[in-house]
Each structure stands twice: as C-alpha cells, then as structure tokens.
CSV table of C-alpha atoms and ligand atoms in Angstrom, one decimal:
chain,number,residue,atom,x,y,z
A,268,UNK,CA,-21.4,-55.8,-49.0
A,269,UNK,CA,-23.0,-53.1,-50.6
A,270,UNK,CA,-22.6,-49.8,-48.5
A,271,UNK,CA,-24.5,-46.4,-48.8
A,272,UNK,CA,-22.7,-43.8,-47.5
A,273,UNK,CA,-24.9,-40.9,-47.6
A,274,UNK,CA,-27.6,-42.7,-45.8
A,275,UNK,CA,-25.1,-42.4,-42.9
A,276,UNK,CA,-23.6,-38.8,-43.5
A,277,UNK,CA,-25.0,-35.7,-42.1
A,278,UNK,CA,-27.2,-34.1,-44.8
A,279,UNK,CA,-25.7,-30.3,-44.5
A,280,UNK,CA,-21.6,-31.7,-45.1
A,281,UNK,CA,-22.5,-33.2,-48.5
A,282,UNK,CA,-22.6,-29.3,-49.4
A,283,UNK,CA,-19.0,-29.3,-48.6
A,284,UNK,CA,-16.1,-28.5,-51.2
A,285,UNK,CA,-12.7,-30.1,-49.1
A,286,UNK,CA,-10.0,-27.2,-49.1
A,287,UNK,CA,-7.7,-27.2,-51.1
A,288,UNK,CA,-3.9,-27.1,-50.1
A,289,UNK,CA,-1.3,-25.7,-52.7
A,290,UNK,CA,0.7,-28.1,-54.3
A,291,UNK,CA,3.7,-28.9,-53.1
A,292,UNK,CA,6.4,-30.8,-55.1
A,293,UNK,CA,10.4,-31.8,-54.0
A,294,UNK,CA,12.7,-29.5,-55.9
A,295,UNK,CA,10.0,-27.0,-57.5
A,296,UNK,CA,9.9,-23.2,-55.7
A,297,UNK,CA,6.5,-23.2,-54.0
A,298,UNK,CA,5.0,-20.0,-54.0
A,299,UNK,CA,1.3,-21.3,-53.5
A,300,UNK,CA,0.4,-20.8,-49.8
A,301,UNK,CA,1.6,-17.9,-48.3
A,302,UNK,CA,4.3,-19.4,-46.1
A,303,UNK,CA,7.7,-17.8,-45.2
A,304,UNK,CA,10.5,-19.8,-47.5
A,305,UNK,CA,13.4,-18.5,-45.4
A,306,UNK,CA,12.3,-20.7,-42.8
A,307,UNK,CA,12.1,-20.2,-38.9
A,308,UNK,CA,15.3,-18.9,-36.6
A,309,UNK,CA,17.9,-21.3,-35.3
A,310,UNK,CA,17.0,-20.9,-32.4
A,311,UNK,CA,13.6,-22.7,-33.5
A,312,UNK,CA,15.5,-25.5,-34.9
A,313,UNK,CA,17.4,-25.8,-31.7
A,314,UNK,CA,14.2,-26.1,-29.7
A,315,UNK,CA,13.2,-29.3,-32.1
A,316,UNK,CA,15.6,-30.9,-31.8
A,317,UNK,CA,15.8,-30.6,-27.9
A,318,UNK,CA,12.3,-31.0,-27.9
A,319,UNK,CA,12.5,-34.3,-29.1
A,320,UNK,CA,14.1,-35.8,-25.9
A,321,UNK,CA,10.3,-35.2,-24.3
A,322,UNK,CA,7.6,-36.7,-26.9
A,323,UNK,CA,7.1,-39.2,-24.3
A,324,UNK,CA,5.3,-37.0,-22.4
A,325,UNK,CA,2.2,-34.9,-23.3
A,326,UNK,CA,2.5,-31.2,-23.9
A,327,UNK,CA,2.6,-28.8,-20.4
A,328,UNK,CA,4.2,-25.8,-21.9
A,329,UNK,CA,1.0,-24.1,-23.1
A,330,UNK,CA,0.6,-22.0,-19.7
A,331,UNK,CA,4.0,-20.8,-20.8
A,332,UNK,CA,3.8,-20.0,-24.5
A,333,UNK,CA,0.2,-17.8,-23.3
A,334,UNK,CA,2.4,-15.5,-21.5
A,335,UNK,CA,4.8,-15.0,-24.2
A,336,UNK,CA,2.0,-14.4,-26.7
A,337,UNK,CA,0.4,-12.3,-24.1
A,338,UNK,CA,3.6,-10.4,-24.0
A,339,UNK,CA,4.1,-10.5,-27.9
A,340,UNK,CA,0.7,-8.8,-28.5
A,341,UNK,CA,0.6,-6.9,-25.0
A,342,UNK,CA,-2.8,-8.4,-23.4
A,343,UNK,CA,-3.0,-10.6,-20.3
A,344,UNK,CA,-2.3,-14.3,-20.1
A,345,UNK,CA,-6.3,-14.7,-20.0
A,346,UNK,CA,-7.0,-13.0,-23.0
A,347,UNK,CA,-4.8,-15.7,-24.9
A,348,UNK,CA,-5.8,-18.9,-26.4
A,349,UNK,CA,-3.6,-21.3,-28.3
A,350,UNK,CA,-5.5,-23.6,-31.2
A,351,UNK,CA,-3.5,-25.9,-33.8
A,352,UNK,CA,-3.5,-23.8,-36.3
A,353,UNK,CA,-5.8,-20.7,-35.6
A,354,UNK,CA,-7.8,-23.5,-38.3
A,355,UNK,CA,-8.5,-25.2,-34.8
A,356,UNK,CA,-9.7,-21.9,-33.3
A,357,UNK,CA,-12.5,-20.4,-36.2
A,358,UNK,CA,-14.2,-24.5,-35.4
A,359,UNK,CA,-14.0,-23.9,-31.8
A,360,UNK,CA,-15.5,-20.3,-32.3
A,361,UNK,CA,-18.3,-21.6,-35.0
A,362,UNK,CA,-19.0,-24.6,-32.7
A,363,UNK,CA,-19.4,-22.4,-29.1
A,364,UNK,CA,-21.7,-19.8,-30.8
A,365,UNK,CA,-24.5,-19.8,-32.6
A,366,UNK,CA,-25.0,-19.0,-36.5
A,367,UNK,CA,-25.3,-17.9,-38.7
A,368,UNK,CA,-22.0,-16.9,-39.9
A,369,UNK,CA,-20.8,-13.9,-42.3
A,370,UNK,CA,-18.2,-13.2,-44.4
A,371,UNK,CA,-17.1,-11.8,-47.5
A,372,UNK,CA,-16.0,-12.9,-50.9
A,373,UNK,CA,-13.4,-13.9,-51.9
A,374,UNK,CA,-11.9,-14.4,-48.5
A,375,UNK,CA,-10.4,-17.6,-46.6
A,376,UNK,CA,-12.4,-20.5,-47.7
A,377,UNK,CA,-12.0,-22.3,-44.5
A,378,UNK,CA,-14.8,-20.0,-43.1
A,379,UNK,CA,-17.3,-21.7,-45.1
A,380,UNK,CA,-15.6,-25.1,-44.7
A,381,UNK,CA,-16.0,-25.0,-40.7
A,382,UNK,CA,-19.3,-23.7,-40.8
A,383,UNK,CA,-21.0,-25.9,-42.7
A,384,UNK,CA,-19.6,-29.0,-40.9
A,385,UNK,CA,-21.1,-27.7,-37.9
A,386,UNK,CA,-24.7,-27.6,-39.9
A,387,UNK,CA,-24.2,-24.1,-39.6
A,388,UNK,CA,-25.3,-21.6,-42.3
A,389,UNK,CA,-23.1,-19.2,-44.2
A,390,UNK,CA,-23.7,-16.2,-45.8
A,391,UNK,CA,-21.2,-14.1,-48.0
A,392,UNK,CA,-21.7,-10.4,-49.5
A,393,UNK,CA,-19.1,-9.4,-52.1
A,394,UNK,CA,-16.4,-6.9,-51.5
A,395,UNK,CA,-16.3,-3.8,-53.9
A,396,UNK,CA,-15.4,-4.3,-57.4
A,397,UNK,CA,-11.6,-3.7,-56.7
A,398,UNK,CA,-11.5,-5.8,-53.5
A,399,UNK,CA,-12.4,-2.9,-50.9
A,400,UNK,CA,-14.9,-3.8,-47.9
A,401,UNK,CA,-18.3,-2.4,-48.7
A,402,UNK,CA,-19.2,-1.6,-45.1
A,403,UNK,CA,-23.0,-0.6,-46.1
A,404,UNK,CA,-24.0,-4.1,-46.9
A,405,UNK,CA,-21.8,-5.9,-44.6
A,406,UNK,CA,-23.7,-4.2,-42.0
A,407,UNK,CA,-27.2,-4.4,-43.2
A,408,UNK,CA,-26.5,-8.5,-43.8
A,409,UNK,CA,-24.8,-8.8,-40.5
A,410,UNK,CA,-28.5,-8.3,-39.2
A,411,UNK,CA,-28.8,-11.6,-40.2
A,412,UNK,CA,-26.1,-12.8,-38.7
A,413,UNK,CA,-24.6,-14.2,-34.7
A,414,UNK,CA,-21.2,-14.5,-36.0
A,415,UNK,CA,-19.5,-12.3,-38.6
A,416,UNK,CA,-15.8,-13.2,-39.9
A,417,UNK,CA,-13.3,-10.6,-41.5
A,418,UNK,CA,-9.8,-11.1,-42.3
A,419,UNK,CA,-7.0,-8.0,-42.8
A,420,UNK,CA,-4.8,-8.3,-44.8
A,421,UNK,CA,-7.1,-10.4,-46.7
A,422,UNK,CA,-6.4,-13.6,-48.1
A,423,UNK,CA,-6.2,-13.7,-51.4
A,424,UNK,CA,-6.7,-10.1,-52.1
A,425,UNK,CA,-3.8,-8.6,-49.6
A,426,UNK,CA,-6.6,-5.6,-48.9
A,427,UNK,CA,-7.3,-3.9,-45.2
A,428,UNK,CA,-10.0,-2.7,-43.6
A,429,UNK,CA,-10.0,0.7,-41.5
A,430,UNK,CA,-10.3,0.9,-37.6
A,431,UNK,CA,-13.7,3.1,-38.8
A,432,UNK,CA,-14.8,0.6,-41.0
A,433,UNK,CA,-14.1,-2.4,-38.4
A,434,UNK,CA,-15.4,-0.1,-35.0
A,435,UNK,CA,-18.8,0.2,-37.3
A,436,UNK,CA,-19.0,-3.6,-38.0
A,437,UNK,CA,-18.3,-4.2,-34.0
A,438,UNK,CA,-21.0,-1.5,-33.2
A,439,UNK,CA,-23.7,-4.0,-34.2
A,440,UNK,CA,-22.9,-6.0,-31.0
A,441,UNK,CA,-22.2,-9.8,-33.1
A,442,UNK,CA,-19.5,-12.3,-32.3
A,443,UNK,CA,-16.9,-10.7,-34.3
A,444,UNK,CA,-14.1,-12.2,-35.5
A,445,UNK,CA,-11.1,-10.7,-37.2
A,446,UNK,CA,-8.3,-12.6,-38.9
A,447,UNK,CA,-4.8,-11.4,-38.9
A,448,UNK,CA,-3.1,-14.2,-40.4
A,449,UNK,CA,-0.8,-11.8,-41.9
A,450,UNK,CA,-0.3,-9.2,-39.5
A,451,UNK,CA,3.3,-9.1,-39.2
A,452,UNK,CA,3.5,-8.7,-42.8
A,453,UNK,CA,1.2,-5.6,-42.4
A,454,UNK,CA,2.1,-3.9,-38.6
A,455,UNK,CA,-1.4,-2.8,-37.7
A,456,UNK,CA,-3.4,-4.7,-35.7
A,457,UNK,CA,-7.1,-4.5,-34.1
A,458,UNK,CA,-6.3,-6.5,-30.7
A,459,UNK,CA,-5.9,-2.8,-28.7
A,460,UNK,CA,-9.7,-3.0,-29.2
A,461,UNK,CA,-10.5,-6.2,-27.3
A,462,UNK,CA,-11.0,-3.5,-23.9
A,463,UNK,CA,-13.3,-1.3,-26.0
A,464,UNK,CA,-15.3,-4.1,-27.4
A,465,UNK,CA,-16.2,-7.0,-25.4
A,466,UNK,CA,-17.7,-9.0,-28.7
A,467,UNK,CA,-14.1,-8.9,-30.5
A,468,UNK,CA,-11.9,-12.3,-31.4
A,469,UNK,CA,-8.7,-11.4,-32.8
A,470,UNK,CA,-7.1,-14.7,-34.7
A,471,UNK,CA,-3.1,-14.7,-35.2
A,472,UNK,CA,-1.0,-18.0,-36.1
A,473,UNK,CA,3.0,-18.9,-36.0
A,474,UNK,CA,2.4,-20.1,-40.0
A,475,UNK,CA,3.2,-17.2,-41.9
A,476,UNK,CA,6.0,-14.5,-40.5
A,477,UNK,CA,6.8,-16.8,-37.5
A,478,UNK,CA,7.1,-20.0,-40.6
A,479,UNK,CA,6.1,-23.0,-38.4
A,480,UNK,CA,3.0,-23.7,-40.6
A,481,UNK,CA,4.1,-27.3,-40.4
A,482,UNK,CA,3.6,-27.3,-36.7
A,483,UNK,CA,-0.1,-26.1,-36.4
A,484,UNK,CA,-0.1,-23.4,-33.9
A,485,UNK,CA,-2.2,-20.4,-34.3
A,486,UNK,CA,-4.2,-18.1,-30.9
A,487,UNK,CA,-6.7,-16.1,-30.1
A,488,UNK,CA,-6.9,-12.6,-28.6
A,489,UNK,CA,-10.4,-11.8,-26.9
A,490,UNK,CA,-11.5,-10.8,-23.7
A,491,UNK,CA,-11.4,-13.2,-20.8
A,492,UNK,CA,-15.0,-14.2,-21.2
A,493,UNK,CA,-14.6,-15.4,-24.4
A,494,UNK,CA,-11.8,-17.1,-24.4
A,495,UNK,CA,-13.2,-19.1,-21.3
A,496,UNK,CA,-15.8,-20.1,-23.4
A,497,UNK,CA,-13.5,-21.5,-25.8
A,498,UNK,CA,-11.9,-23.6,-23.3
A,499,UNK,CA,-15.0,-25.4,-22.7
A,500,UNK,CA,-15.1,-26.9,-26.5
A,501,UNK,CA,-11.1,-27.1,-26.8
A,502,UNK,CA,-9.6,-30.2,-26.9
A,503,UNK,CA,-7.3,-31.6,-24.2
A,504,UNK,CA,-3.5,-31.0,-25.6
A,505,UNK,CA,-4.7,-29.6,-28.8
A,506,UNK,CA,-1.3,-28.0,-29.5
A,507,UNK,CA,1.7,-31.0,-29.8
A,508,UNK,CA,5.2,-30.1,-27.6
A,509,UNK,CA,7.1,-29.4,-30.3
A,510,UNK,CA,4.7,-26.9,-32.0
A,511,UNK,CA,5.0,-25.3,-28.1
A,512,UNK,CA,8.5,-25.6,-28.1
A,513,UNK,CA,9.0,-23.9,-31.3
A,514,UNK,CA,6.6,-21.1,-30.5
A,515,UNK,CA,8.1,-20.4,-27.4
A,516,UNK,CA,11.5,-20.3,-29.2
A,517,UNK,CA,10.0,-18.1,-32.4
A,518,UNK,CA,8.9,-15.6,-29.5
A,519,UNK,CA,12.6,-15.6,-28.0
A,520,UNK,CA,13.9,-14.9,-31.3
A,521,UNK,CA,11.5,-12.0,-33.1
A,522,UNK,CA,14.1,-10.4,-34.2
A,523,UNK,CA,15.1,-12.6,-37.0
A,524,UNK,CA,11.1,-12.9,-38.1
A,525,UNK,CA,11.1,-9.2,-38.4
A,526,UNK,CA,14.6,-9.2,-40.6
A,527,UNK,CA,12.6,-11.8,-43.0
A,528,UNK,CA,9.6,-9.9,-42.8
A,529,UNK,CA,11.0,-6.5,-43.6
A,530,UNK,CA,13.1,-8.7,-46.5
A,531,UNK,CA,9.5,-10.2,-47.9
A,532,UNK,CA,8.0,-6.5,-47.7
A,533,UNK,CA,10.7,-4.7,-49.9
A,534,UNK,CA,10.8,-7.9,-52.0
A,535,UNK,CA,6.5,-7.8,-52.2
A,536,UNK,CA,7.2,-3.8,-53.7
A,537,UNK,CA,9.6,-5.0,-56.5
A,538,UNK,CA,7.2,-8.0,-57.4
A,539,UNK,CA,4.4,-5.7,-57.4
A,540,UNK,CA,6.6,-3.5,-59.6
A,541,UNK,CA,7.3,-6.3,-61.6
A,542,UNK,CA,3.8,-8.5,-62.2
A,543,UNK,CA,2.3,-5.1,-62.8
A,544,UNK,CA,4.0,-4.6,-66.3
A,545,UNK,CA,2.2,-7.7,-67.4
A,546,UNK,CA,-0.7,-8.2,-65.1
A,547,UNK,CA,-3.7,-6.5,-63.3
A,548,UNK,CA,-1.8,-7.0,-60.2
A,549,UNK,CA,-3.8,-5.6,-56.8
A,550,UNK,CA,-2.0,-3.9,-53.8
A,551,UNK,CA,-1.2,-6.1,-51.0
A,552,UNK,CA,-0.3,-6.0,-47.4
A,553,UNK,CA,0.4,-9.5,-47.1
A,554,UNK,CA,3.2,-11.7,-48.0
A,555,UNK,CA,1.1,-12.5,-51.4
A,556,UNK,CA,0.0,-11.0,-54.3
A,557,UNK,CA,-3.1,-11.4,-56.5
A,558,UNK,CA,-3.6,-11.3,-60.2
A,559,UNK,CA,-5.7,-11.1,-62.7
A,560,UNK,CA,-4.0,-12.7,-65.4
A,561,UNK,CA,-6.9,-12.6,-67.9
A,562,UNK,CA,-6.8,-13.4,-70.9
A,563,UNK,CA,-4.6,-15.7,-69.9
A,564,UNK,CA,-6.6,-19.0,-68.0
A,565,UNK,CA,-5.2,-19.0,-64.7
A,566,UNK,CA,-4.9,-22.6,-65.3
A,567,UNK,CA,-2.6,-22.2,-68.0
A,568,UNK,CA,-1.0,-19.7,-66.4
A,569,UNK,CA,-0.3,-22.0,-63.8
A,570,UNK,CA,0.8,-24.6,-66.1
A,571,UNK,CA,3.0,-22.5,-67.6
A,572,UNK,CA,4.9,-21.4,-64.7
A,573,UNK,CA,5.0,-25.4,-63.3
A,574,UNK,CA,6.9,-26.1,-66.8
A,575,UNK,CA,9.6,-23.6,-65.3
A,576,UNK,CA,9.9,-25.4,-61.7
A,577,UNK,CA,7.3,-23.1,-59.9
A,578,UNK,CA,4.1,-23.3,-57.9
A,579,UNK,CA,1.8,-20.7,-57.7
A,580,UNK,CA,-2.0,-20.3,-56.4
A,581,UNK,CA,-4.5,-20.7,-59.2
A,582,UNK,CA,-8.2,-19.7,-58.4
A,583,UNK,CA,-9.6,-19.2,-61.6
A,584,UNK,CA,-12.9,-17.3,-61.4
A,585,UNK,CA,-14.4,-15.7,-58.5
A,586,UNK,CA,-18.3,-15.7,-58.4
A,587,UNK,CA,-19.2,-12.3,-59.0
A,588,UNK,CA,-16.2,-10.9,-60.4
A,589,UNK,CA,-14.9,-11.0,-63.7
A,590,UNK,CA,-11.3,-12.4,-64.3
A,591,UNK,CA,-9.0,-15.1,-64.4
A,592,UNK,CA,-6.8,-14.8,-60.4
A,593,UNK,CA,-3.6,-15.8,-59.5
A,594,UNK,CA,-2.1,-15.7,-56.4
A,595,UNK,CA,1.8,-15.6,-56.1
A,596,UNK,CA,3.3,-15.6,-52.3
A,597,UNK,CA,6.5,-13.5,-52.3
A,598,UNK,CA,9.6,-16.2,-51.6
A,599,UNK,CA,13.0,-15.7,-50.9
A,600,UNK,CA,14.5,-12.6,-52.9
A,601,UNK,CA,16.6,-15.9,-55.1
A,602,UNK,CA,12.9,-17.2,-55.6
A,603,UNK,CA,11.5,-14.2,-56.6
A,604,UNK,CA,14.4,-13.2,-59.0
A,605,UNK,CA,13.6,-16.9,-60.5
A,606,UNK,CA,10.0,-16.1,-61.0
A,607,UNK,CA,10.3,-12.7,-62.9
A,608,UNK,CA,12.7,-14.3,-65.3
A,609,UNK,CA,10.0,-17.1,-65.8
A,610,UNK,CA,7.3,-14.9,-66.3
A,611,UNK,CA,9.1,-13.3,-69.3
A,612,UNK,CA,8.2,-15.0,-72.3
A,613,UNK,CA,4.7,-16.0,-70.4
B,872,PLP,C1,-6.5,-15.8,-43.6
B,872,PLP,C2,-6.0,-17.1,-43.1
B,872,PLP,N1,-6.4,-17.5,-41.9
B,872,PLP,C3,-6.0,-18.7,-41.4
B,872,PLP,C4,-5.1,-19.5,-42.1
B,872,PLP,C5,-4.7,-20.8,-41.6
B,872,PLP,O1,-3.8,-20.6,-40.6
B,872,PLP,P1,-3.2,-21.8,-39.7
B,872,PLP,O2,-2.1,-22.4,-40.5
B,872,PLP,O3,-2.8,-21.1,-38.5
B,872,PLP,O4,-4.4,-22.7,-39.4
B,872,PLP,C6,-4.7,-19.1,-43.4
B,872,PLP,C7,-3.9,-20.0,-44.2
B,872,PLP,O5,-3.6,-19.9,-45.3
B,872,PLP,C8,-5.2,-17.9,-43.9
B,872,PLP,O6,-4.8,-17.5,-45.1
C-alpha cells in the first residue's frame, strides 16, 4: 500500500527539528546533559526499591510530595504542581494559554519544540553578544507576545538574569515563565515573587541537583490560579510512583544534594580555570560550562574527546553568533580530572 504521511500530519509539526538527547554510551564518562554523575542519596535508592512492592497500584503520593516541594521552596501546597519532567509542564503551559510564545537564543530548545506542536508560533530575540539578556528588545518583542519563556541559569550559556531585569519583563503583564532548571547549582531563585506578580510560573525539576532525570519529575511554582489552570490540561497520574517515591525521599535527604552540589560548584571554578587556558570558555552558574572552541569544529572537538572515552555537548554554530560551542557538564571531581588530562594534546 502506498501511504502518504504528510497528507495526514498537521501542517505546522513538519517545521519541527526532534530534540536531541546527548549521547550516552556504556563505559564512556558522559558529560553531555547536565545531569548530576554522583547519583541520588541512598536514601533514594531505598525508596526504589521499596517502591517496587506497589507498581500494582497507580500513583497516590502526589498530594504528599506537593507539600514537601511546597516546603522545599516555601510556598503553599496550592501553589505546587508536579509534571514528568518540568518537559510535561512548559506543554501543559503552551497548551492552557494562548501564543505566541518568546524566548531567547540560544536557550532550551524544547521551548520551540512544544510550541510548535501545539501550532503555536515562536519568536526568538538574541541575547547580547556575550550571552547577557538584552532586556530593551525582549520587552519591545514581548508586545507581540501572550507567553514569554526565560531560563536562569541558562541552558547552554550558564548566564542569569537580574531580579530588575526579570521585575521589568513581568511588568508587561504576559504569562511569564521562568526556568530554574539549575537553581540549586546557582542559590537564587525568583519564586519569592509569585505574591508580587500574579502572571509568574516558576519551573524546577528533580533532574539536575536532585539526579533523578531518569524518573521524569519536574513542578511548578505559580499562584493558585494558575496552577488550577494547569490541572485542567494535566494528565491523570502524569508522575509514575517511583518517580514520587524518589522525590519524596530526595526531599528527606537535601542534605546530601547540597554536599554534591557545593562539590560540582568548586569543581565548575577549577574547570573554568582549566578550559579557559585553551578555550573561550563563558561563566556559568550551572552545573555546565560553554565553549567556544573555534577554530577547532565542535564536531571534531567532539570527536576527539569520544576517542578518549568522553561525551560532551556539541552545538556547533548558533544562528547569529559567531563560533564553534561546546558544552561540557561538570562530572564527578574523578571525571573531571579525566577530562583535563584529555584535553591536553587536543
Ligand atoms: C533549562 C532546562 N529546562 C528543562 C529541562 C528538562 O528538564 P526535565 O528533565 O525536568 O524535563 C532541561 C534539560 O536539560 C533544561 O536544560
């Protein structure tokens, strides 16, 4: 049978590029997608391996788990939604309101993924020549706009933006939505201003400093209005039991996140130290760093560094700047050591 699929396929999705993941390979130092390589607390592991005895059932933990987040970022229960992944929560977002949707470039490409299989539109301004938020034009393009998308840190350039800068862009009364993927990795954080501004989404996730990013569990921080609205698009047991389990068990034992998260932020100085010998390597507030390795390719950069046993984050170009980036997540301190002895004949 002959079979045309794009007679069938909503016209707006063949725009889309699929994301793609990091590689990961069996026995090779993966330092491609910003995850936390010492792994989650006992304490988590414990929890799986309990929570096993009750995949049975569906998940009823999720009341629970929104009070310990509520605690863990000091809001109210009802200002807490869970998503798998906070992935799940930017498509519930882009699917309840309306577009169209800004953000900048580079940033998280699943922005533009999610919005464009909802038919929505995107728009992108650049940030500043050396990654800073240009404020001016965000604002005059957010005119433009229903739903405007920031993330600090930034993924891939590890940059902030100010409370000023982020007050201004809320001013302009939008959906706005800011991702702190990495905030633990950072220790500021804009969810104090969910009182003050009624039109603010904070997005968080377990995947980075809490390292359950094989589980899929992120949450939202917003005022109780919002996040009502969100339950109306979210589906029924979104989050699986063990994901809750874990979370719940992550929360219980912070302590050991923040001894691998101050670890990953003295190890993120030396690499910085280190990559900047060689590289144009820019100042990050995440658990990554980004490079401009030109005149290398970042291909062959890439390449090179696979040869050794190690996998980093190769974008190549960005449209609009000039370059060749790399993006390295800081691993273990053994990882790291391993990586600046590979990089020195590169
Ligand atoms: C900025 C940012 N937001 C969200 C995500 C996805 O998070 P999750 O695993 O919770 O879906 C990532 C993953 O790399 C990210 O870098």
């Amino acid at each position: 049978m002959k079979f045309d699929i794009s007679k069938f396929i909503k016209p707006w999705a063949m725009e889309i590029e699929p994301y793609i993941p990091g590689k990961t390979m069996k026995g090779y130092i993966k330092l491609a997608s910003n995850e936390n390589n010492y792994g989650p607390s006992q304490r988590v592991i414990e929890a799986l391996q309990k929570g096993i005895e009750e995949v049975n059932i569906y998940p009823y933990r999720d009341e629970e788990l929104r009070g310990k987040v509520a605690d863990y970022c000091k809001v109210d229960r009802e200002n807490v939604i869970l998503g798998n992944g906070s992935d799940e929560l930017m498509d519930l977002i882009f699917k309840i309101f309306k577009g169209p949707i800004l953000g900048v470039n580079p940033s998280f490409s699943g922005y533009k993924i999610f919005t464009l299989a909802l038919g929505e539109k995107y728009l992108e301004i650049n940030l500043k020549e050396d990654f800073g938020f240009p404020l001016d034009e965000f604002i005059e393009k957010s005119k433009e706009a229903n739903i405007l998308i920031l993330c600090s840190p930034n993924n891939p350039t590890g940059g902030v933006i100010s409370e000023e800068d982020i007050k201004a862009v809320l001013d302009q009364g939008k959906i706005t939505v800011v991702d702190e993927a990495y905030y633990e990795f950072y220790g500021k954080s804009f969810v104090p201003l969910i009182s003050e501004y009624p039109n603010l989404i904070v997005l968080r996730t377990f995947a980075k400093a809490f390292a359950l990013a094989g589980l899929r569990i992120g949450y939202a921080i917003s005022n109780s209005g919002i996040i009502n609205a969100l339950y109306k698009v979210k589906p029924p047991f979104n989050v699986n039991s063990l994901a809750l389990v874990s979370a719940i068990a992550a929360l219980d034992s912070k302590d050991y996140m923040k001894t691998t998260v101050e670890r990953i932020k003295i190890d993120r100085e030396i690499l910085f130290r280190e990559l900047s010998k060689k590289f144009k390597a820019f100042r990050s507030e995440a658990n990554f760093i980004l490079m401009d390795v030109s005149p290398i390719k970042a291909t062959e950069f890439f390449e090179n560094l696979l040869k050794k046993g190690i996998i980093v984050r190769a974008f190549g170009k960005f449209s609009g700047f000039i370059g060749e980036y790399v993006r390295i997540s800081v691993g273990t301190s053994e990882e790291n050591r391993k990586l600046i002895e590979a990089l020195e004949d590169i």
